[in-house]
Amino acid sequence: LSTNWRSYGLSQSRGSLPSGPVTVMVHMASVWVPFTSESKEAIASYPEIQKEIRLALQAVGRKLGMYLRRRLKVAQEGQRRTIFLRYLGEVATSVATINGGNRDKIYEELLRVAKKKTAEADIKLDESGKPLEEPEELNLGDNVIIVSQHDDQEATSEVTDSETEEKPRKKPRKKVKKKIIKKRRVKK
């Protein structure tokens, strides 16, 4: 299964695995899994299975690429904003000197324009690139989990907490009386 991961935003040398903090796991669930031996260590390489795994990896790669490009764009907009803010004071002073206006009013107006033009640094986007009204986590599908390094400890504690919780009891079903209808026999 050769996949060009460079097109999805990961660095990959020619003929090698991609490098980066990414782990991709493939799970196959079926009634009949064609294992290669009784030890069930490997799945037989049928063309249909290889095709489906390749398509699944490409779908995951597209979602990963969208996520990485979005994150890069937000970081670039943040850097752009800091560069604008660095020079706003001098620009406001120079404009006030040339036009004879109030430096503070000019600075506030330039600050407002700079924040408006670099507002993408603050916007949270969903998986399709549309801005979210409320800051939420990206919905990349049920099969995608994004874990940062500092979240690893929190995730393991959540798993142990959820294992100790009791499962909710099922509601008892209502008893339904069945009506028995007797068929009449017709005499011939």
PDB file of N, CA and C in Angstrom, residues 28-79:
ATOM      1  N   MET A  28     -10.003  -4.058  11.152  1.00  0.00           N
ATOM      2  CA  MET A  28     -10.910  -4.744  10.233  1.00  0.00           C
ATOM      3  C   MET A  28     -11.914  -5.546  11.041  1.00  0.00           C
ATOM      4  N   ALA A  29     -13.173  -5.236  10.851  1.00  0.00           N
ATOM      5  CA  ALA A  29     -14.239  -5.962  11.544  1.00  0.00           C
ATOM      6  C   ALA A  29     -15.110  -6.633  10.494  1.00  0.00           C
ATOM      7  N   SER A  30     -15.258  -7.920  10.633  1.00  0.00           N
ATOM      8  CA  SER A  30     -16.057  -8.670   9.681  1.00  0.00           C
ATOM      9  C   SER A  30     -16.496  -9.975  10.320  1.00  0.00           C
ATOM     10  N   VAL A  31     -17.512 -10.574   9.743  1.00  0.00           N
ATOM     11  CA  VAL A  31     -17.954 -11.880  10.211  1.00  0.00           C
ATOM     12  C   VAL A  31     -16.926 -12.934   9.802  1.00  0.00           C
ATOM     13  N   TRP A  32     -16.355 -12.734   8.627  1.00  0.00           N
ATOM     14  CA  TRP A  32     -15.368 -13.676   8.123  1.00  0.00           C
ATOM     15  C   TRP A  32     -14.104 -12.900   7.765  1.00  0.00           C
ATOM     16  N   VAL A  33     -13.077 -13.004   8.594  1.00  0.00           N
ATOM     17  CA  VAL A  33     -11.801 -12.345   8.347  1.00  0.00           C
ATOM     18  C   VAL A  33     -10.830 -13.403   7.824  1.00  0.00           C
ATOM     19  N   PRO A  34     -10.267 -13.192   6.643  1.00  0.00           N
ATOM     20  CA  PRO A  34      -9.357 -14.197   6.078  1.00  0.00           C
ATOM     21  C   PRO A  34      -7.952 -14.091   6.674  1.00  0.00           C
ATOM     22  N   PHE A  35      -7.718 -14.754   7.780  1.00  0.00           N
ATOM     23  CA  PHE A  35      -6.395 -14.743   8.397  1.00  0.00           C
ATOM     24  C   PHE A  35      -5.455 -15.651   7.615  1.00  0.00           C
ATOM     25  N   THR A  36      -4.138 -15.397   7.743  1.00  0.00           N
ATOM     26  CA  THR A  36      -3.155 -16.214   7.026  1.00  0.00           C
ATOM     27  C   THR A  36      -2.855 -17.515   7.753  1.00  0.00           C
ATOM     28  N   SER A  37      -3.068 -17.545   9.068  1.00  0.00           N
ATOM     29  CA  SER A  37      -2.808 -18.776   9.825  1.00  0.00           C
ATOM     30  C   SER A  37      -3.761 -18.842  11.008  1.00  0.00           C
ATOM     31  N   GLU A  38      -3.653 -19.934  11.765  1.00  0.00           N
ATOM     32  CA  GLU A  38      -4.535 -20.104  12.920  1.00  0.00           C
ATOM     33  C   GLU A  38      -4.199 -19.137  14.048  1.00  0.00           C
ATOM     34  N   SER A  39      -2.993 -18.601  14.045  1.00  0.00           N
ATOM     35  CA  SER A  39      -2.600 -17.688  15.126  1.00  0.00           C
ATOM     36  C   SER A  39      -3.236 -16.304  14.984  1.00  0.00           C
ATOM     37  N   LYS A  40      -3.864 -16.024  13.864  1.00  0.00           N
ATOM     38  CA  LYS A  40      -4.589 -14.769  13.611  1.00  0.00           C
ATOM     39  C   LYS A  40      -3.698 -13.542  13.785  1.00  0.00           C
ATOM     40  N   GLU A  41      -2.470 -13.622  13.290  1.00  0.00           N
ATOM     41  CA  GLU A  41      -1.528 -12.509  13.394  1.00  0.00           C
ATOM     42  C   GLU A  41      -1.585 -11.583  12.186  1.00  0.00           C
ATOM     43  N   ALA A  42      -2.022 -12.092  11.052  1.00  0.00           N
ATOM     44  CA  ALA A  42      -2.050 -11.278   9.839  1.00  0.00           C
ATOM     45  C   ALA A  42      -3.278 -11.635   9.008  1.00  0.00           C
ATOM     46  N   ILE A  43      -3.708 -10.659   8.231  1.00  0.00           N
ATOM     47  CA  ILE A  43      -4.855 -10.848   7.348  1.00  0.00           C
ATOM     48  C   ILE A  43      -4.322 -11.165   5.953  1.00  0.00           C
ATOM     49  N   ALA A  44      -4.972 -12.067   5.269  1.00  0.00           N
ATOM     50  CA  ALA A  44      -4.558 -12.433   3.913  1.00  0.00           C
ATOM     51  C   ALA A  44      -4.669 -11.225   2.991  1.00  0.00           C
ATOM     52  N   SER A  45      -3.781 -11.158   2.012  1.00  0.00           N
ATOM     53  CA  SER A  45      -3.741  -9.980   1.141  1.00  0.00           C
ATOM     54  C   SER A  45      -4.605 -10.202  -0.094  1.00  0.00           C
ATOM     55  N   TYR A  46      -5.880  -9.967   0.067  1.00  0.00           N
ATOM     56  CA  TYR A  46      -6.813 -10.004  -1.052  1.00  0.00           C
ATOM     57  C   TYR A  46      -6.855  -8.618  -1.680  1.00  0.00           C
ATOM     58  N   PRO A  47      -6.985  -8.521  -2.999  1.00  0.00           N
ATOM     59  CA  PRO A  47      -7.008  -7.202  -3.654  1.00  0.00           C
ATOM     60  C   PRO A  47      -8.128  -6.296  -3.140  1.00  0.00           C
ATOM     61  N   GLU A  48      -9.277  -6.863  -2.838  1.00  0.00           N
ATOM     62  CA  GLU A  48     -10.400  -6.053  -2.353  1.00  0.00           C
ATOM     63  C   GLU A  48     -10.085  -5.441  -0.987  1.00  0.00           C
ATOM     64  N   ILE A  49      -9.456  -6.224  -0.109  1.00  0.00           N
ATOM     65  CA  ILE A  49      -9.088  -5.718   1.220  1.00  0.00           C
ATOM     66  C   ILE A  49      -8.026  -4.636   1.088  1.00  0.00           C
ATOM     67  N   GLN A  50      -7.030  -4.856   0.217  1.00  0.00           N
ATOM     68  CA  GLN A  50      -5.981  -3.854   0.016  1.00  0.00           C
ATOM     69  C   GLN A  50      -6.557  -2.556  -0.530  1.00  0.00           C
ATOM     70  N   LYS A  51      -7.498  -2.665  -1.455  1.00  0.00           N
ATOM     71  CA  LYS A  51      -8.121  -1.471  -2.032  1.00  0.00           C
ATOM     72  C   LYS A  51      -8.872  -0.679  -0.964  1.00  0.00           C
ATOM     73  N   GLU A  52      -9.647  -1.364  -0.133  1.00  0.00           N
ATOM     74  CA  GLU A  52     -10.423  -0.677   0.903  1.00  0.00           C
ATOM     75  C   GLU A  52      -9.514  -0.036   1.950  1.00  0.00           C
ATOM     76  N   ILE A  53      -8.423  -0.709   2.310  1.00  0.00           N
ATOM     77  CA  ILE A  53      -7.480  -0.123   3.275  1.00  0.00           C
ATOM     78  C   ILE A  53      -6.823   1.110   2.671  1.00  0.00           C
ATOM     79  N   ARG A  54      -6.434   1.039   1.382  1.00  0.00           N
ATOM     80  CA  ARG A  54      -5.814   2.184   0.717  1.00  0.00           C
ATOM     81  C   ARG A  54      -6.785   3.362   0.670  1.00  0.00           C
ATOM     82  N   LEU A  55      -8.044   3.101   0.329  1.00  0.00           N
ATOM     83  CA  LEU A  55      -9.040   4.175   0.282  1.00  0.00           C
ATOM     84  C   LEU A  55      -9.278   4.777   1.666  1.00  0.00           C
ATOM     85  N   ALA A  56      -9.290   3.937   2.695  1.00  0.00           N
ATOM     86  CA  ALA A  56      -9.471   4.444   4.061  1.00  0.00           C
ATOM     87  C   ALA A  56      -8.285   5.303   4.478  1.00  0.00           C
ATOM     88  N   LEU A  57      -7.062   4.874   4.129  1.00  0.00           N
ATOM     89  CA  LEU A  57      -5.877   5.671   4.462  1.00  0.00           C
ATOM     90  C   LEU A  57      -5.885   7.003   3.720  1.00  0.00           C
ATOM     91  N   GLN A  58      -6.352   7.010   2.481  1.00  0.00           N
ATOM     92  CA  GLN A  58      -6.436   8.263   1.737  1.00  0.00           C
ATOM     93  C   GLN A  58      -7.468   9.204   2.351  1.00  0.00           C
ATOM     94  N   ALA A  59      -8.586   8.672   2.813  1.00  0.00           N
ATOM     95  CA  ALA A  59      -9.600   9.512   3.469  1.00  0.00           C
ATOM     96  C   ALA A  59      -9.044  10.108   4.755  1.00  0.00           C
ATOM     97  N   VAL A  60      -8.323   9.288   5.530  1.00  0.00           N
ATOM     98  CA  VAL A  60      -7.701   9.796   6.758  1.00  0.00           C
ATOM     99  C   VAL A  60      -6.645  10.837   6.412  1.00  0.00           C
ATOM    100  N   GLY A  61      -5.891  10.604   5.339  1.00  0.00           N
ATOM    101  CA  GLY A  61      -4.876  11.566   4.906  1.00  0.00           C
ATOM    102  C   GLY A  61      -5.477  12.900   4.514  1.00  0.00           C
ATOM    103  N   ARG A  62      -6.627  12.874   3.832  1.00  0.00           N
ATOM    104  CA  ARG A  62      -7.284  14.136   3.464  1.00  0.00           C
ATOM    105  C   ARG A  62      -7.708  14.919   4.698  1.00  0.00           C
ATOM    106  N   LYS A  63      -8.278  14.216   5.682  1.00  0.00           N
ATOM    107  CA  LYS A  63      -8.697  14.896   6.912  1.00  0.00           C
ATOM    108  C   LYS A  63      -7.487  15.439   7.666  1.00  0.00           C
ATOM    109  N   LEU A  64      -6.416  14.663   7.704  1.00  0.00           N
ATOM    110  CA  LEU A  64      -5.195  15.116   8.370  1.00  0.00           C
ATOM    111  C   LEU A  64      -4.613  16.328   7.660  1.00  0.00           C
ATOM    112  N   GLY A  65      -4.615  16.303   6.316  1.00  0.00           N
ATOM    113  CA  GLY A  65      -4.106  17.434   5.547  1.00  0.00           C
ATOM    114  C   GLY A  65      -4.906  18.700   5.794  1.00  0.00           C
ATOM    115  N   MET A  66      -6.241  18.571   5.846  1.00  0.00           N
ATOM    116  CA  MET A  66      -7.084  19.739   6.137  1.00  0.00           C
ATOM    117  C   MET A  66      -6.753  20.302   7.509  1.00  0.00           C
ATOM    118  N   TYR A  67      -6.622  19.422   8.486  1.00  0.00           N
ATOM    119  CA  TYR A  67      -6.329  19.854   9.850  1.00  0.00           C
ATOM    120  C   TYR A  67      -4.977  20.553   9.913  1.00  0.00           C
ATOM    121  N   LEU A  68      -3.940  19.986   9.287  1.00  0.00           N
ATOM    122  CA  LEU A  68      -2.606  20.583   9.329  1.00  0.00           C
ATOM    123  C   LEU A  68      -2.561  21.913   8.582  1.00  0.00           C
ATOM    124  N   ARG A  69      -3.225  22.006   7.416  1.00  0.00           N
ATOM    125  CA  ARG A  69      -3.232  23.265   6.669  1.00  0.00           C
ATOM    126  C   ARG A  69      -3.961  24.363   7.436  1.00  0.00           C
ATOM    127  N   ARG A  70      -5.084  24.006   8.075  1.00  0.00           N
ATOM    128  CA  ARG A  70      -5.819  24.982   8.866  1.00  0.00           C
ATOM    129  C   ARG A  70      -4.980  25.492  10.028  1.00  0.00           C
ATOM    130  N   ARG A  71      -4.317  24.559  10.708  1.00  0.00           N
ATOM    131  CA  ARG A  71      -3.486  24.939  11.848  1.00  0.00           C
ATOM    132  C   ARG A  71      -2.330  25.830  11.401  1.00  0.00           C
ATOM    133  N   LEU A  72      -1.731  25.527  10.240  1.00  0.00           N
ATOM    134  CA  LEU A  72      -0.642  26.336   9.706  1.00  0.00           C
ATOM    135  C   LEU A  72      -1.138  27.728   9.333  1.00  0.00           C
ATOM    136  N   LYS A  73      -2.334  27.813   8.741  1.00  0.00           N
ATOM    137  CA  LYS A  73      -2.880  29.109   8.336  1.00  0.00           C
ATOM    138  C   LYS A  73      -3.152  29.995   9.550  1.00  0.00           C
ATOM    139  N   VAL A  74      -3.699  29.419  10.607  1.00  0.00           N
ATOM    140  CA  VAL A  74      -3.962  30.191  11.827  1.00  0.00           C
ATOM    141  C   VAL A  74      -2.649  30.674  12.437  1.00  0.00           C
ATOM    142  N   ALA A  75      -1.616  29.829  12.424  1.00  0.00           N
ATOM    143  CA  ALA A  75      -0.311  30.232  12.964  1.00  0.00           C
ATOM    144  C   ALA A  75       0.299  31.352  12.125  1.00  0.00           C
ATOM    145  N   GLN A  76       0.179  31.267  10.793  1.00  0.00           N
ATOM    146  CA  GLN A  76       0.715  32.315   9.927  1.00  0.00           C
ATOM    147  C   GLN A  76      -0.014  33.636  10.140  1.00  0.00           C
ATOM    148  N   GLU A  77      -1.335  33.574  10.315  1.00  0.00           N
ATOM    149  CA  GLU A  77      -2.093  34.798  10.575  1.00  0.00           C
ATOM    150  C   GLU A  77      -1.703  35.403  11.926  1.00  0.00           C
ATOM    151  N   GLY A  78      -1.416  34.576  12.904  1.00  0.00           N
ATOM    152  CA  GLY A  78      -0.959  35.081  14.200  1.00  0.00           C
ATOM    153  C   GLY A  78       0.385  35.780  14.087  1.00  0.00           C
ATOM    154  N   GLN A  79       1.304  35.210  13.301  1.00  0.00           N
ATOM    155  CA  GLN A  79       2.606  35.850  13.086  1.00  0.00           C
ATOM    156  C   GLN A  79       2.443  37.157  12.320  1.00  0.00           C
TER     157      GLN A  79
END
